[in-house]
Amino acid sequence: MADKIRIKNLCKTFVEKSGETKVLDNISLDVKENEFLVLLGPGQCGKTVLLNILAGLDTPTSGTINYIKGNENGKEDIKEMKMGEIGMVFQKYALFPWKTVIENVEMSQKLKGIDKEQRRKSARNYIKLVGLENFEDSYPKQLSGGMKQRVGIARAYASESDILLMDEPFGALDAQTRYQMGEEILKMWRKDKRTVIFVTNNIEEAIYLGDRIILLSGCPATVKAEYIPKLERPRDYMALEFLQLRKEIADNTDLAL
Ligand SMILES: Nc1ncnc2c1ncn2[C@@H]1O[C@H](COP(=O)(O)OP(=O)(O)OP(=O)(O)O)[C@@H](O)[C@H]1O
Ligand SMILES: [Mg+2]
């Protein structure tokens, strides 16, 4: 498969009065088109900083990111991504509390100036896909954590971006809802393929979801290892191969995940 994102020698250092903090150290990584890539790393290692840079919400200290839009006659069309062009599911819901579910989901299309009828139609489609068709006119405060994150996922999909960045989207959910959401996100991805970068600190979640898992070290984050689970989907958490891979990854992590 063709490359969709090419990250080369990415570094990020925050400079503050109290001193410098190096958070990303020479991250190089290629992401394939329509791949479900998982970034697995311990708490505070720099996962959100990396995703924010990929989304154009922050800038790297050095290094480059190329987004490959297409490939014509063997020549790649490399695109500049502007802020807001990539769909992102945030670690902390980040919904507008004064807007309804459907208004939240259609936000990026509204900002692009797409007319109301068209963006409503598209928003309804994604709201249905995440199973919230009866909650279009509800406000975020009326929803459970899992439902709020479904809105976040529908909003990212509705941005029509072919790249979706998901920052520990299920981190705040209870274990049962977390398993269920994992299954659902894979179902959505199969129906409507996009290139997904999914961040987690949970080894099981990484193995359940990922076409490929990139293990990051503790802060500053570096690419420590890569794993490709050779397991049929839906993956069985109790299968021997699943448990073996889980142990292999756990033995290679810097800190308790
Ligand atoms: N704007 C900033 N200025 C200074 N330091 C920052 C800034 N943003 C993040 N950091 C530091 O970068 C490090 C990594 O933060 P980041 O939020 O990326 O971690 P994370 O891996 O997403 O953690 P978690 O799993 O808890 O979400 C932390 O030490 C944090 O304090
Ligand atoms: Mg984070």
CSV table of C-alpha atoms and ligand atoms in Angstrom, one decimal:
chain,number,residue,atom,x,y,z
A,1,MET,CA,0.0,0.0,0.0
A,2,ALA,CA,1.1,3.6,-0.7
A,3,ASP,CA,2.4,5.9,2.0
A,4,LYS,CA,-0.1,8.4,3.2
A,5,ILE,CA,1.9,10.3,5.9
A,6,ARG,CA,5.7,10.4,6.1
A,7,ILE,CA,7.2,11.7,9.3
A,8,LYS,CA,10.9,12.4,9.3
A,9,ASN,CA,13.2,13.2,12.3
A,10,LEU,CA,10.5,15.0,14.2
A,11,CYS,CA,11.7,16.7,17.4
A,12,LYS,CA,9.8,18.9,19.8
A,13,THR,CA,11.4,20.8,22.7
A,14,PHE,CA,9.3,23.2,24.9
A,15,VAL,CA,11.3,26.2,26.1
A,16,GLU,CA,10.1,27.8,29.3
A,17,LYS,CA,11.7,30.1,31.8
A,18,SER,CA,12.3,27.2,34.1
A,19,GLY,CA,14.2,25.3,31.4
A,20,GLU,CA,13.8,23.2,28.3
A,21,THR,CA,11.8,20.0,28.0
A,22,LYS,CA,12.5,17.6,25.2
A,23,VAL,CA,9.2,15.8,24.4
A,24,LEU,CA,9.7,14.2,21.0
A,25,ASP,CA,13.1,12.9,20.0
A,26,ASN,CA,13.8,12.1,16.3
A,27,ILE,CA,10.5,10.4,15.5
A,28,SER,CA,10.4,8.9,12.0
A,29,LEU,CA,7.4,7.0,10.8
A,30,ASP,CA,5.5,6.2,7.6
A,31,VAL,CA,1.8,5.6,7.7
A,32,LYS,CA,0.1,3.7,4.9
A,33,GLU,CA,-3.1,4.7,3.2
A,34,ASN,CA,-6.1,3.3,5.0
A,35,GLU,CA,-4.0,1.8,7.7
A,36,PHE,CA,-5.2,1.5,11.3
A,37,LEU,CA,-2.0,2.5,13.1
A,38,VAL,CA,-1.8,2.5,16.9
A,39,LEU,CA,0.7,4.6,18.8
A,40,LEU,CA,1.2,3.0,22.1
A,41,GLY,CA,3.1,4.8,24.8
A,42,PRO,CA,3.3,5.4,28.5
A,43,GLY,CA,1.5,8.4,30.2
A,44,GLN,CA,3.1,11.8,29.6
A,45,CYS,CA,5.5,10.5,27.0
A,46,GLY,CA,4.4,13.0,24.3
A,47,LYS,CA,1.5,11.3,22.5
A,48,THR,CA,-0.8,14.3,22.5
A,49,VAL,CA,2.0,16.6,21.6
A,50,LEU,CA,2.8,14.4,18.5
A,51,LEU,CA,-0.9,14.2,17.4
A,52,ASN,CA,-1.3,18.0,17.9
A,53,ILE,CA,1.7,18.5,15.6
A,54,LEU,CA,0.3,16.1,13.0
A,55,ALA,CA,-3.1,17.9,13.2
A,56,GLY,CA,-1.3,21.3,12.6
A,57,LEU,CA,-2.3,22.5,16.1
A,58,ASP,CA,1.3,22.8,17.1
A,59,THR,CA,4.7,23.1,15.3
A,60,PRO,CA,7.7,20.8,15.6
A,61,THR,CA,11.1,22.2,16.6
A,62,SER,CA,12.6,20.3,13.7
A,63,GLY,CA,11.8,17.6,11.3
A,64,THR,CA,9.1,17.3,8.6
A,65,ILE,CA,5.7,15.8,7.9
A,66,ASN,CA,4.5,15.1,4.4
A,67,TYR,CA,0.9,14.2,3.6
A,68,ILE,CA,0.7,12.4,0.3
A,69,LYS,CA,-2.5,13.3,-1.4
A,70,GLY,CA,-2.2,11.0,-4.4
A,71,ASN,CA,0.2,9.3,-6.7
A,72,GLU,CA,0.0,10.1,-10.4
A,73,ASN,CA,2.2,8.3,-12.9
A,74,GLY,CA,4.6,7.4,-10.1
A,75,LYS,CA,4.9,11.1,-9.0
A,76,GLU,CA,3.6,11.8,-5.5
A,77,ASP,CA,1.4,14.8,-4.9
A,78,ILE,CA,2.6,16.1,-1.5
A,79,LYS,CA,0.2,18.3,0.3
A,80,GLU,CA,0.5,21.0,2.8
A,81,MET,CA,-2.1,20.4,5.6
A,82,LYS,CA,-3.6,23.4,7.2
A,83,MET,CA,-5.0,23.6,10.7
A,84,GLY,CA,-8.4,22.0,10.9
A,85,GLU,CA,-8.1,20.0,7.8
A,86,ILE,CA,-7.5,16.7,9.6
A,87,GLY,CA,-10.3,15.0,11.6
A,88,MET,CA,-9.3,14.7,15.3
A,89,VAL,CA,-11.0,12.9,18.2
A,90,PHE,CA,-9.7,14.6,21.3
A,91,GLN,CA,-8.7,13.0,24.6
A,92,LYS,CA,-11.2,15.1,26.5
A,93,TYR,CA,-14.3,15.1,24.3
A,94,ALA,CA,-13.9,18.9,23.4
A,95,LEU,CA,-17.5,19.3,22.4
A,96,PHE,CA,-19.2,22.7,22.4
A,97,PRO,CA,-21.5,22.5,25.4
A,98,TRP,CA,-23.9,25.1,24.0
A,99,LYS,CA,-24.4,23.3,20.7
A,100,THR,CA,-26.5,20.2,20.1
A,101,VAL,CA,-25.2,16.8,18.9
A,102,ILE,CA,-25.9,17.6,15.3
A,103,GLU,CA,-24.5,21.1,15.5
A,104,ASN,CA,-21.3,19.7,17.0
A,105,VAL,CA,-21.0,17.1,14.3
A,106,GLU,CA,-21.5,19.5,11.4
A,107,MET,CA,-19.1,22.1,12.8
A,108,SER,CA,-16.1,21.5,10.5
A,109,GLN,CA,-18.4,21.5,7.4
A,110,LYS,CA,-20.0,24.7,8.6
A,111,LEU,CA,-16.6,26.3,8.9
A,112,LYS,CA,-15.8,25.2,5.3
A,113,GLY,CA,-19.0,27.1,4.2
A,114,ILE,CA,-20.9,24.0,3.1
A,115,ASP,CA,-24.6,24.8,2.9
A,116,LYS,CA,-26.9,23.8,5.7
A,117,GLU,CA,-28.9,21.1,3.9
A,118,GLN,CA,-25.8,19.3,2.6
A,119,ARG,CA,-24.0,19.4,6.0
A,120,ARG,CA,-27.1,18.2,7.9
A,121,LYS,CA,-27.4,15.3,5.6
A,122,SER,CA,-23.8,14.3,6.1
A,123,ALA,CA,-23.9,14.9,9.9
A,124,ARG,CA,-27.1,12.7,10.1
A,125,ASN,CA,-25.4,9.9,8.3
A,126,TYR,CA,-22.4,9.9,10.7
A,127,ILE,CA,-24.6,10.3,13.8
A,128,LYS,CA,-26.5,7.2,12.6
A,129,LEU,CA,-23.3,5.3,12.1
A,130,VAL,CA,-22.3,5.9,15.7
A,131,GLY,CA,-25.8,4.9,16.9
A,132,LEU,CA,-27.0,8.3,18.2
A,133,GLU,CA,-29.9,9.0,15.8
A,134,ASN,CA,-32.3,9.6,18.7
A,135,PHE,CA,-30.0,12.2,20.2
A,136,GLU,CA,-29.4,14.7,17.4
A,137,ASP,CA,-31.0,17.5,19.4
A,138,SER,CA,-29.5,16.7,22.8
A,139,TYR,CA,-26.8,18.7,24.4
A,140,PRO,CA,-23.4,17.2,25.5
A,141,LYS,CA,-24.3,17.5,29.2
A,142,GLN,CA,-27.3,15.1,28.6
A,143,LEU,CA,-25.0,12.4,27.3
A,144,SER,CA,-22.8,9.7,28.9
A,145,GLY,CA,-19.0,9.7,28.4
A,146,GLY,CA,-19.3,7.0,25.7
A,147,MET,CA,-22.0,8.9,23.9
A,148,LYS,CA,-20.0,12.1,24.0
A,149,GLN,CA,-17.0,10.3,22.5
A,150,ARG,CA,-19.4,8.9,19.8
A,151,VAL,CA,-20.2,12.5,18.9
A,152,GLY,CA,-16.5,13.2,18.8
A,153,ILE,CA,-16.0,10.3,16.4
A,154,ALA,CA,-18.9,11.3,14.2
A,155,ARG,CA,-17.5,14.9,14.1
A,156,ALA,CA,-14.1,13.7,13.0
A,157,TYR,CA,-15.7,11.5,10.2
A,158,ALA,CA,-18.0,14.3,9.1
A,159,SER,CA,-14.9,16.5,8.5
A,160,GLU,CA,-14.5,14.3,5.4
A,161,SER,CA,-10.7,14.2,6.1
A,162,ASP,CA,-9.1,11.1,4.8
A,163,ILE,CA,-6.8,11.1,7.9
A,164,LEU,CA,-8.3,10.7,11.3
A,165,LEU,CA,-6.3,11.2,14.5
A,166,MET,CA,-7.7,9.7,17.7
A,167,ASP,CA,-6.1,10.7,21.0
A,168,GLU,CA,-6.9,8.1,23.6
A,169,PRO,CA,-10.6,8.4,22.7
A,170,PHE,CA,-11.7,5.7,25.1
A,171,GLY,CA,-9.4,6.5,27.9
A,172,ALA,CA,-12.0,8.0,30.2
A,173,LEU,CA,-14.6,5.2,29.6
A,174,ASP,CA,-15.3,2.2,31.9
A,175,ALA,CA,-13.8,-1.1,30.8
A,176,GLN,CA,-17.0,-2.5,29.3
A,177,THR,CA,-17.8,0.6,27.2
A,178,ARG,CA,-14.2,0.7,26.1
A,179,TYR,CA,-14.3,-2.8,24.7
A,180,GLN,CA,-17.6,-2.0,22.9
A,181,MET,CA,-16.3,1.2,21.5
A,182,GLY,CA,-13.2,-0.6,20.2
A,183,GLU,CA,-15.4,-3.0,18.2
A,184,GLU,CA,-17.5,-0.2,16.9
A,185,ILE,CA,-14.6,1.9,15.7
A,186,LEU,CA,-13.3,-1.0,13.7
A,187,LYS,CA,-16.8,-1.5,12.2
A,188,MET,CA,-16.9,2.1,11.1
A,189,TRP,CA,-13.4,2.0,9.7
A,190,ARG,CA,-14.2,-1.1,7.7
A,191,LYS,CA,-17.3,0.6,6.3
A,192,ASP,CA,-15.7,3.9,5.6
A,193,LYS,CA,-11.9,3.4,5.2
A,194,ARG,CA,-9.7,6.2,6.3
A,195,THR,CA,-6.1,6.4,7.5
A,196,VAL,CA,-6.3,6.3,11.3
A,197,ILE,CA,-3.7,7.1,13.9
A,198,PHE,CA,-5.1,5.9,17.2
A,199,VAL,CA,-3.2,6.7,20.4
A,200,THR,CA,-3.5,4.6,23.5
A,201,ASN,CA,-1.6,3.6,26.7
A,202,ASN,CA,-3.4,0.3,26.8
A,203,ILE,CA,-1.6,-2.7,25.4
A,204,GLU,CA,-4.7,-4.9,24.9
A,205,GLU,CA,-6.5,-2.1,23.1
A,206,ALA,CA,-3.5,-1.6,20.9
A,207,ILE,CA,-3.4,-5.3,19.9
A,208,TYR,CA,-7.2,-5.5,19.5
A,209,LEU,CA,-7.3,-2.6,17.1
A,210,GLY,CA,-4.0,-2.1,15.3
A,211,ASP,CA,-2.9,-3.2,11.8
A,212,ARG,CA,0.4,-2.1,13.2
A,213,ILE,CA,1.5,-0.9,16.6
A,214,ILE,CA,4.3,1.6,17.2
A,215,LEU,CA,5.6,1.4,20.7
A,216,LEU,CA,7.0,4.7,22.0
A,217,SER,CA,9.5,5.1,24.8
A,218,GLY,CA,9.0,7.3,27.9
A,219,CYS,CA,9.6,11.1,27.6
A,220,PRO,CA,11.2,12.2,25.3
A,221,ALA,CA,9.2,9.8,23.0
A,222,THR,CA,11.2,7.8,20.5
A,223,VAL,CA,10.1,5.0,18.3
A,224,LYS,CA,11.0,1.9,20.3
A,225,ALA,CA,9.6,-1.0,18.4
A,226,GLU,CA,7.0,-2.0,15.8
A,227,TYR,CA,4.6,-4.9,16.0
A,228,ILE,CA,2.2,-6.3,13.4
A,229,PRO,CA,-0.4,-8.5,15.1
A,230,LYS,CA,-0.9,-11.5,12.9
A,231,LEU,CA,-4.4,-12.2,14.3
A,232,GLU,CA,-7.7,-12.4,12.4
A,233,ARG,CA,-10.3,-9.8,13.3
A,234,PRO,CA,-12.3,-9.8,15.5
A,235,ARG,CA,-9.4,-10.6,17.7
A,236,ASP,CA,-9.8,-12.8,20.7
A,237,TYR,CA,-8.3,-11.3,23.9
A,238,MET,CA,-7.8,-14.7,25.3
A,239,ALA,CA,-6.1,-16.3,22.3
A,240,LEU,CA,-2.6,-17.6,23.0
A,241,GLU,CA,-1.1,-15.4,20.2
A,242,PHE,CA,-2.8,-12.4,21.7
A,243,LEU,CA,-1.5,-13.1,25.2
A,244,GLN,CA,2.0,-13.8,23.9
A,245,LEU,CA,2.1,-10.5,22.0
A,246,ARG,CA,0.8,-8.7,25.1
A,247,LYS,CA,3.7,-10.1,27.1
A,248,GLU,CA,6.3,-9.4,24.5
A,249,ILE,CA,5.1,-5.7,24.3
A,250,ALA,CA,4.8,-5.4,28.1
A,251,ASP,CA,8.4,-6.7,28.6
A,252,ASN,CA,9.6,-4.1,26.1
A,253,THR,CA,7.9,-1.0,27.6
A,254,ASP,CA,9.8,1.6,29.6
A,255,LEU,CA,7.2,2.2,32.3
A,256,ALA,CA,4.2,0.4,33.5
A,257,LEU,CA,1.5,1.2,31.0
B,1,LIG,N1,2.6,23.5,25.9
B,1,LIG,C1,3.5,22.8,26.6
B,1,LIG,N2,4.5,23.5,27.2
B,1,LIG,C2,5.4,22.8,28.0
B,1,LIG,N3,5.3,21.5,28.2
B,1,LIG,C3,4.4,20.8,27.6
B,1,LIG,C4,3.4,21.4,26.8
B,1,LIG,N4,2.5,20.5,26.3
B,1,LIG,C5,3.0,19.3,26.8
B,1,LIG,N5,4.1,19.5,27.6
B,1,LIG,C6,4.8,18.4,28.2
B,1,LIG,O1,5.1,17.4,27.3
B,1,LIG,C7,5.0,16.1,28.0
B,1,LIG,C8,4.2,15.2,27.2
B,1,LIG,O2,2.8,15.6,27.2
B,1,LIG,P1,1.7,14.9,26.4
B,1,LIG,O3,0.4,15.6,26.8
B,1,LIG,O4,2.0,14.8,25.0
B,1,LIG,O5,1.7,13.5,27.1
B,1,LIG,P2,0.8,12.2,26.7
B,1,LIG,O6,1.7,11.1,26.3
B,1,LIG,O7,-0.3,12.6,25.8
B,1,LIG,O8,0.2,11.9,28.2
B,1,LIG,P3,-1.2,11.2,28.6
B,1,LIG,O9,-1.1,9.7,28.4
B,1,LIG,O10,-1.3,11.5,30.0
B,1,LIG,O11,-2.3,11.8,27.8
B,1,LIG,C9,4.6,16.4,29.4
B,1,LIG,O12,5.7,16.3,30.2
B,1,LIG,C10,4.0,17.8,29.3
B,1,LIG,O13,4.2,18.4,30.5
B,2,MG,MG,-2.3,12.7,26.0
